[in-house]
Amino acid sequence: MACHIVILGASYGSLLSTKLLMAGHDVTLVCLPEEAELINTAGTIVRITLKSESEPSLIRSGEQPGRLDAKTPDEVDPGECDLVGLAMQEPQFRAPPVWKLMNRIAGAEKPCLSIMNMPPLAYLRRIPGLDTESLRHCYTEARVWDEFNPDCVTLCSPDPQAFRPPEESLNFLHVGLPTNFKAATFASEAHNAILSRLAEDIAAVRLDGLDVPVKLRVHDSLFVPFAKWSMLLTGNYRAITPAAPRSIKDAVHSDIALSREIYAWVDSVAARLGASPEDHVPFEKYAKAAESLLKPSSAARAAFAGAPHIERVDKLVQAIGRTFGLESADVDQTVEVVDARLEANRAE
């Protein structure tokens, strides 16, 4: 029997939804009314390059065994689903209709798999010894997470790089770096059984006999998703400069020694939380991947498009580091640059 997954966020969320649809599961995407109308009429399209192929493939939701629909937040009954995916940017969760849906999800105690860059505050409450009260200022609206049972929330490192090309419609997603989603387990074996089944079903998918990239990998360690933090602070947030956005490649490779230092410092913060060396991604592997990231990060694009708020993993890692007495002048500078850009946006 197919699982029914509700995913909040139809942009990045359409990547996970496409993988689930290909595996035969049913998905409801939660989005704005104009997005929902388009998706219910035309479905979604994901452009991705398969292994051993030189040209990208277009994967259309309507051609998959799973069923897709789209709804606005007030139309969703979380009691009807098996699992919830969180794929919105953190500031979006404070919008009243979304916040109300989040409260309904929390009340239903449905397992929630986050593929946000910013870890849900409820997930951080699963980390032994971490003072999450001291981290609330890093969130646009921390109260969104107050009603959640931490045991029902897990985190997935959103390593695949994907975005909506500006020249395409709202139901289109381009995958630039087709790496895997790496999820930590839930506290409940029943919830883990759902997660493992989805991972196995996604892994078995083939398209015209070819393996399809972007798997869902499940890890026992709570700290595996934190490997993304080093990448975000080395590349994504440093793509925001005082004057203009720059590509992630330029952010990383314009001063490779500095990038290595920042990457190592962030890894040291994760290690103090409890991460093991095998939970980390080696800098060399990340630096190699960054060579193909020729566009600014989504954070940089949003910051220079006038967004008053963006996800602040930079500020979160800085704050966690300070709880351990760990400081980095380079990370502090990044936080200051991002703060200044957003303050300028809010003043306009």
XYZ file of C-alpha atoms in Angstrom:
348
model
C 0.000 0.000 0.000
C 1.262 3.468 -0.882
C 2.183 5.943 1.822
C 0.720 9.453 1.744
C 3.236 12.211 2.388
C 2.370 15.879 2.857
C 5.232 18.221 1.910
C 5.172 21.881 2.919
C 6.876 23.821 0.134
C 6.431 23.139 -3.581
C 9.764 24.444 -4.845
C 12.531 22.394 -3.211
C 9.812 20.054 -1.981
C 9.042 18.989 -5.541
C 12.407 17.198 -5.705
C 11.545 14.936 -2.769
C 7.965 14.591 -4.005
C 9.151 13.460 -7.446
C 11.359 10.788 -5.900
C 8.430 9.561 -3.801
C 6.038 9.582 -6.771
C 8.522 7.543 -8.820
C 8.597 5.042 -5.943
C 4.809 4.693 -6.048
C 3.843 6.851 -3.074
C 1.246 9.627 -3.001
C 2.177 13.230 -2.226
C 0.334 16.419 -1.358
C 2.354 19.588 -1.901
C 1.361 22.521 0.310
C 1.863 25.865 -1.385
C 0.387 29.197 -2.447
C -2.962 29.202 -4.297
C -1.453 30.052 -7.698
C 1.117 27.264 -7.300
C -1.555 24.784 -6.229
C -3.755 25.631 -9.214
C -0.863 25.179 -11.655
C 0.348 21.917 -10.087
C -3.155 20.435 -9.982
C -3.547 21.299 -13.668
C -0.093 20.588 -15.096
C 1.793 18.633 -12.412
C 5.461 19.232 -11.624
C 8.571 18.935 -13.773
C 12.049 18.177 -12.432
C 15.086 18.533 -14.695
C 17.918 16.240 -13.629
C 20.897 14.593 -15.307
C 21.076 10.836 -14.804
C 24.367 9.073 -14.192
C 26.235 8.252 -17.406
C 24.004 10.677 -19.332
C 25.225 13.965 -20.831
C 21.831 15.587 -21.351
C 19.281 16.191 -18.574
C 16.003 14.330 -18.328
C 12.620 15.897 -17.589
C 10.709 13.917 -14.977
C 7.004 14.764 -15.001
C 4.815 13.970 -12.019
C 1.881 12.874 -14.166
C 3.931 10.033 -15.665
C 4.759 8.440 -12.287
C 2.953 5.639 -10.436
C 2.312 7.797 -7.375
C -0.437 10.414 -7.277
C 0.245 14.117 -6.735
C -2.034 16.919 -5.658
C -1.456 20.394 -4.271
C -3.331 22.261 -1.552
C -3.166 25.504 0.358
C -2.334 25.234 4.088
C -5.929 25.630 5.276
C -7.067 22.709 3.082
C -4.718 20.154 4.655
C -5.765 17.605 7.275
C -2.514 16.122 8.658
C -4.465 13.267 10.192
C -4.841 11.792 6.700
C -1.108 11.413 6.002
C 1.653 9.044 7.102
C 4.543 11.523 7.176
C 5.116 15.265 6.764
C 8.023 16.792 4.853
C 9.155 20.301 5.791
C 10.646 21.946 2.703
C 9.922 25.642 3.172
C 12.437 28.311 4.103
C 12.348 28.818 7.876
C 10.871 32.373 7.742
C 7.892 31.087 5.747
C 6.605 28.996 8.653
C 5.521 32.101 10.557
C 2.880 33.007 7.927
C -0.459 32.604 9.790
C -1.991 29.875 7.551
C 1.240 27.852 7.637
C 1.689 28.346 11.390
C -1.867 27.090 11.990
C -1.140 24.024 9.847
C 2.070 23.429 11.788
C 0.066 23.468 15.021
C -2.322 20.872 13.557
C 0.643 18.719 12.508
C 2.158 19.011 15.988
C -1.170 18.097 17.591
C -1.495 15.015 15.382
C 2.073 13.964 16.337
C 2.804 12.981 12.753
C 6.452 12.155 11.980
C 8.074 15.202 10.362
C 11.098 14.962 8.080
C 12.739 18.353 7.648
C 14.726 19.064 4.486
C 15.292 22.668 5.546
C 18.794 24.077 5.853
C 17.745 25.565 9.199
C 17.151 22.693 11.623
C 13.767 22.857 13.350
C 14.189 24.033 16.915
C 12.225 20.954 17.983
C 14.911 18.742 16.415
C 17.669 20.539 18.292
C 15.841 19.666 21.515
C 16.778 16.032 20.770
C 20.489 16.879 21.151
C 21.619 16.032 24.715
C 22.971 18.988 26.674
C 22.190 21.668 24.083
C 20.588 24.809 25.551
C 18.000 25.524 22.870
C 16.555 28.501 24.757
C 19.753 30.406 23.974
C 19.194 29.758 20.254
C 15.666 31.121 19.869
C 16.896 34.496 18.586
C 18.329 32.752 15.507
C 14.824 31.925 14.275
C 12.445 34.324 12.575
C 9.665 32.901 14.766
C 10.821 30.321 17.299
C 7.308 29.816 18.707
C 6.343 27.842 15.583
C 8.233 24.880 17.064
C 6.979 25.071 20.652
C 4.067 22.644 20.207
C 6.107 19.871 18.583
C 7.130 16.674 20.328
C 10.873 16.521 19.516
C 10.684 12.744 19.129
C 8.376 13.249 16.124
C 10.843 15.503 14.280
C 13.937 14.462 12.376
C 16.341 16.293 10.113
C 17.623 15.540 6.653
C 20.751 17.160 5.275
C 19.469 18.868 2.106
C 22.629 18.298 0.085
C 21.039 18.228 -3.390
C 21.285 21.663 -4.991
C 18.117 22.607 -6.849
C 16.277 25.788 -7.775
C 13.506 27.228 -9.891
C 15.043 28.857 -12.979
C 13.583 32.373 -13.307
C 12.635 31.762 -16.923
C 10.574 28.671 -16.037
C 7.112 28.305 -14.511
C 6.330 27.760 -10.826
C 6.017 23.988 -11.258
C 9.562 23.545 -12.649
C 12.707 22.618 -10.682
C 16.270 22.296 -11.965
C 18.639 19.996 -10.045
C 22.193 21.323 -10.290
C 23.917 18.934 -7.873
C 22.094 15.580 -7.556
C 23.501 14.318 -4.250
C 21.608 12.414 -1.556
C 19.301 13.425 1.269
C 20.886 12.132 4.510
C 18.311 11.721 7.270
C 18.737 11.022 10.955
C 16.377 8.492 12.499
C 13.297 9.278 14.554
C 13.010 8.299 18.208
C 10.129 5.915 17.373
C 10.636 2.580 15.646
C 7.222 2.926 14.009
C 8.263 6.240 12.475
C 11.616 4.777 11.449
C 9.848 1.931 9.674
C 8.078 4.475 7.449
C 11.328 6.350 6.807
C 13.241 3.176 5.941
C 10.503 1.955 3.623
C 10.522 5.244 1.713
C 14.323 5.122 1.461
C 14.277 1.546 0.132
C 11.525 2.269 -2.378
C 13.329 5.362 -3.685
C 16.587 3.396 -4.025
C 14.850 0.786 -6.193
C 13.599 3.289 -8.795
C 14.949 3.102 -12.345
C 14.220 5.332 -15.333
C 14.639 3.640 -18.715
C 16.825 1.094 -16.930
C 19.091 3.764 -15.432
C 19.673 4.569 -11.790
C 18.084 7.869 -10.735
C 20.239 10.111 -8.527
C 19.120 11.720 -5.261
C 18.464 8.939 -2.780
C 17.116 9.136 0.765
C 19.737 7.664 3.114
C 18.875 6.941 6.750
C 21.558 7.232 9.445
C 21.459 6.319 13.124
C 23.477 9.384 14.150
C 21.579 12.558 15.046
C 24.586 14.537 13.844
C 24.891 13.409 10.208
C 22.634 16.255 8.963
C 24.900 18.792 10.682
C 27.597 18.055 8.091
C 25.732 20.543 5.899
C 26.577 23.365 8.312
C 30.222 23.474 7.224
C 29.140 23.736 3.600
C 26.610 26.458 4.297
C 28.985 28.656 6.270
C 31.899 28.110 3.892
C 29.954 28.643 0.675
C 26.286 29.603 0.823
C 26.428 32.451 3.329
C 29.762 33.746 2.059
C 28.075 34.124 -1.329
C 26.550 37.207 0.323
C 29.084 40.037 0.115
C 28.540 43.687 1.092
C 28.139 44.749 -2.535
C 26.623 41.883 -4.509
C 25.945 38.146 -4.560
C 28.628 35.814 -5.861
C 28.645 32.170 -6.845
C 29.255 29.463 -4.275
C 32.291 28.453 -6.319
C 33.785 31.937 -5.933
C 32.966 32.020 -2.228
C 34.841 28.761 -1.673
C 37.697 28.963 -4.168
C 38.612 32.660 -4.068
C 40.567 31.881 -0.862
C 40.760 28.126 -0.450
C 42.889 28.287 2.706
C 40.357 30.530 4.451
C 37.522 28.286 3.295
C 39.309 25.280 4.761
C 39.692 27.090 8.111
C 36.016 28.041 8.271
C 34.950 24.530 7.288
C 37.119 23.003 10.020
C 35.844 25.441 12.652
C 32.212 24.590 11.916
C 33.066 20.882 12.020
C 34.597 21.484 15.456
C 31.302 22.959 16.688
C 29.415 19.881 15.467
C 32.031 17.681 17.142
C 31.466 19.436 20.481
C 27.766 18.684 20.122
C 28.629 15.001 19.734
C 29.307 14.411 16.039
C 31.839 11.708 15.159
C 34.481 12.109 12.425
C 32.486 9.780 10.166
C 29.503 12.164 10.421
C 31.464 14.866 8.582
C 32.042 15.348 4.857
C 35.755 15.912 4.060
C 36.564 19.451 2.942
C 38.199 18.198 -0.250
C 34.976 16.478 -1.327
C 32.963 19.634 -0.693
C 35.493 21.880 -2.439
C 35.357 19.631 -5.485
C 31.558 19.754 -5.562
C 31.627 23.546 -5.148
C 33.500 23.865 -8.447
C 30.217 23.120 -10.228
C 28.122 25.561 -8.153
C 28.322 28.489 -10.549
C 25.356 30.474 -9.222
C 24.804 32.365 -5.968
C 23.173 30.407 -3.162
C 19.434 30.705 -2.558
C 20.279 32.715 0.564
C 22.326 35.183 -1.485
C 19.673 35.470 -4.172
C 16.995 36.135 -1.563
C 19.129 38.645 0.339
C 19.753 40.681 -2.791
C 16.146 40.371 -3.959
C 15.036 42.374 -0.935
C 14.026 39.583 1.463
C 13.597 40.951 5.006
C 14.392 37.544 6.512
C 16.256 34.416 5.395
C 17.262 31.215 7.159
C 20.136 31.995 9.526
C 22.199 28.846 9.935
C 25.234 31.146 10.090
C 23.880 32.822 13.207
C 22.766 29.490 14.688
C 26.212 27.890 14.377
C 27.830 31.046 15.758
C 25.500 30.908 18.782
C 26.075 27.186 19.375
C 29.834 27.714 19.124
C 29.688 30.437 21.750
C 27.953 28.071 24.192
C 31.169 26.005 24.031
C 33.485 29.014 24.115
C 34.329 28.561 20.422
C 34.753 31.751 18.384
C 35.644 32.433 14.752
C 36.335 35.968 13.551
C 35.594 34.859 9.991
C 32.195 33.450 10.920
C 31.479 36.597 12.943
C 32.248 38.658 9.849
C 29.898 36.560 7.725
C 27.101 37.027 10.260
C 27.714 40.792 10.312
C 27.580 41.024 6.502
C 24.321 39.058 6.355
C 22.834 41.083 9.230
C 23.674 44.340 7.450
C 22.156 43.188 4.159
C 18.897 42.098 5.784
C 18.664 45.226 7.928
C 19.030 47.311 4.765
C 16.243 45.289 3.153
C 13.940 45.811 6.127
C 14.629 49.559 6.087
C 13.508 49.936 2.474
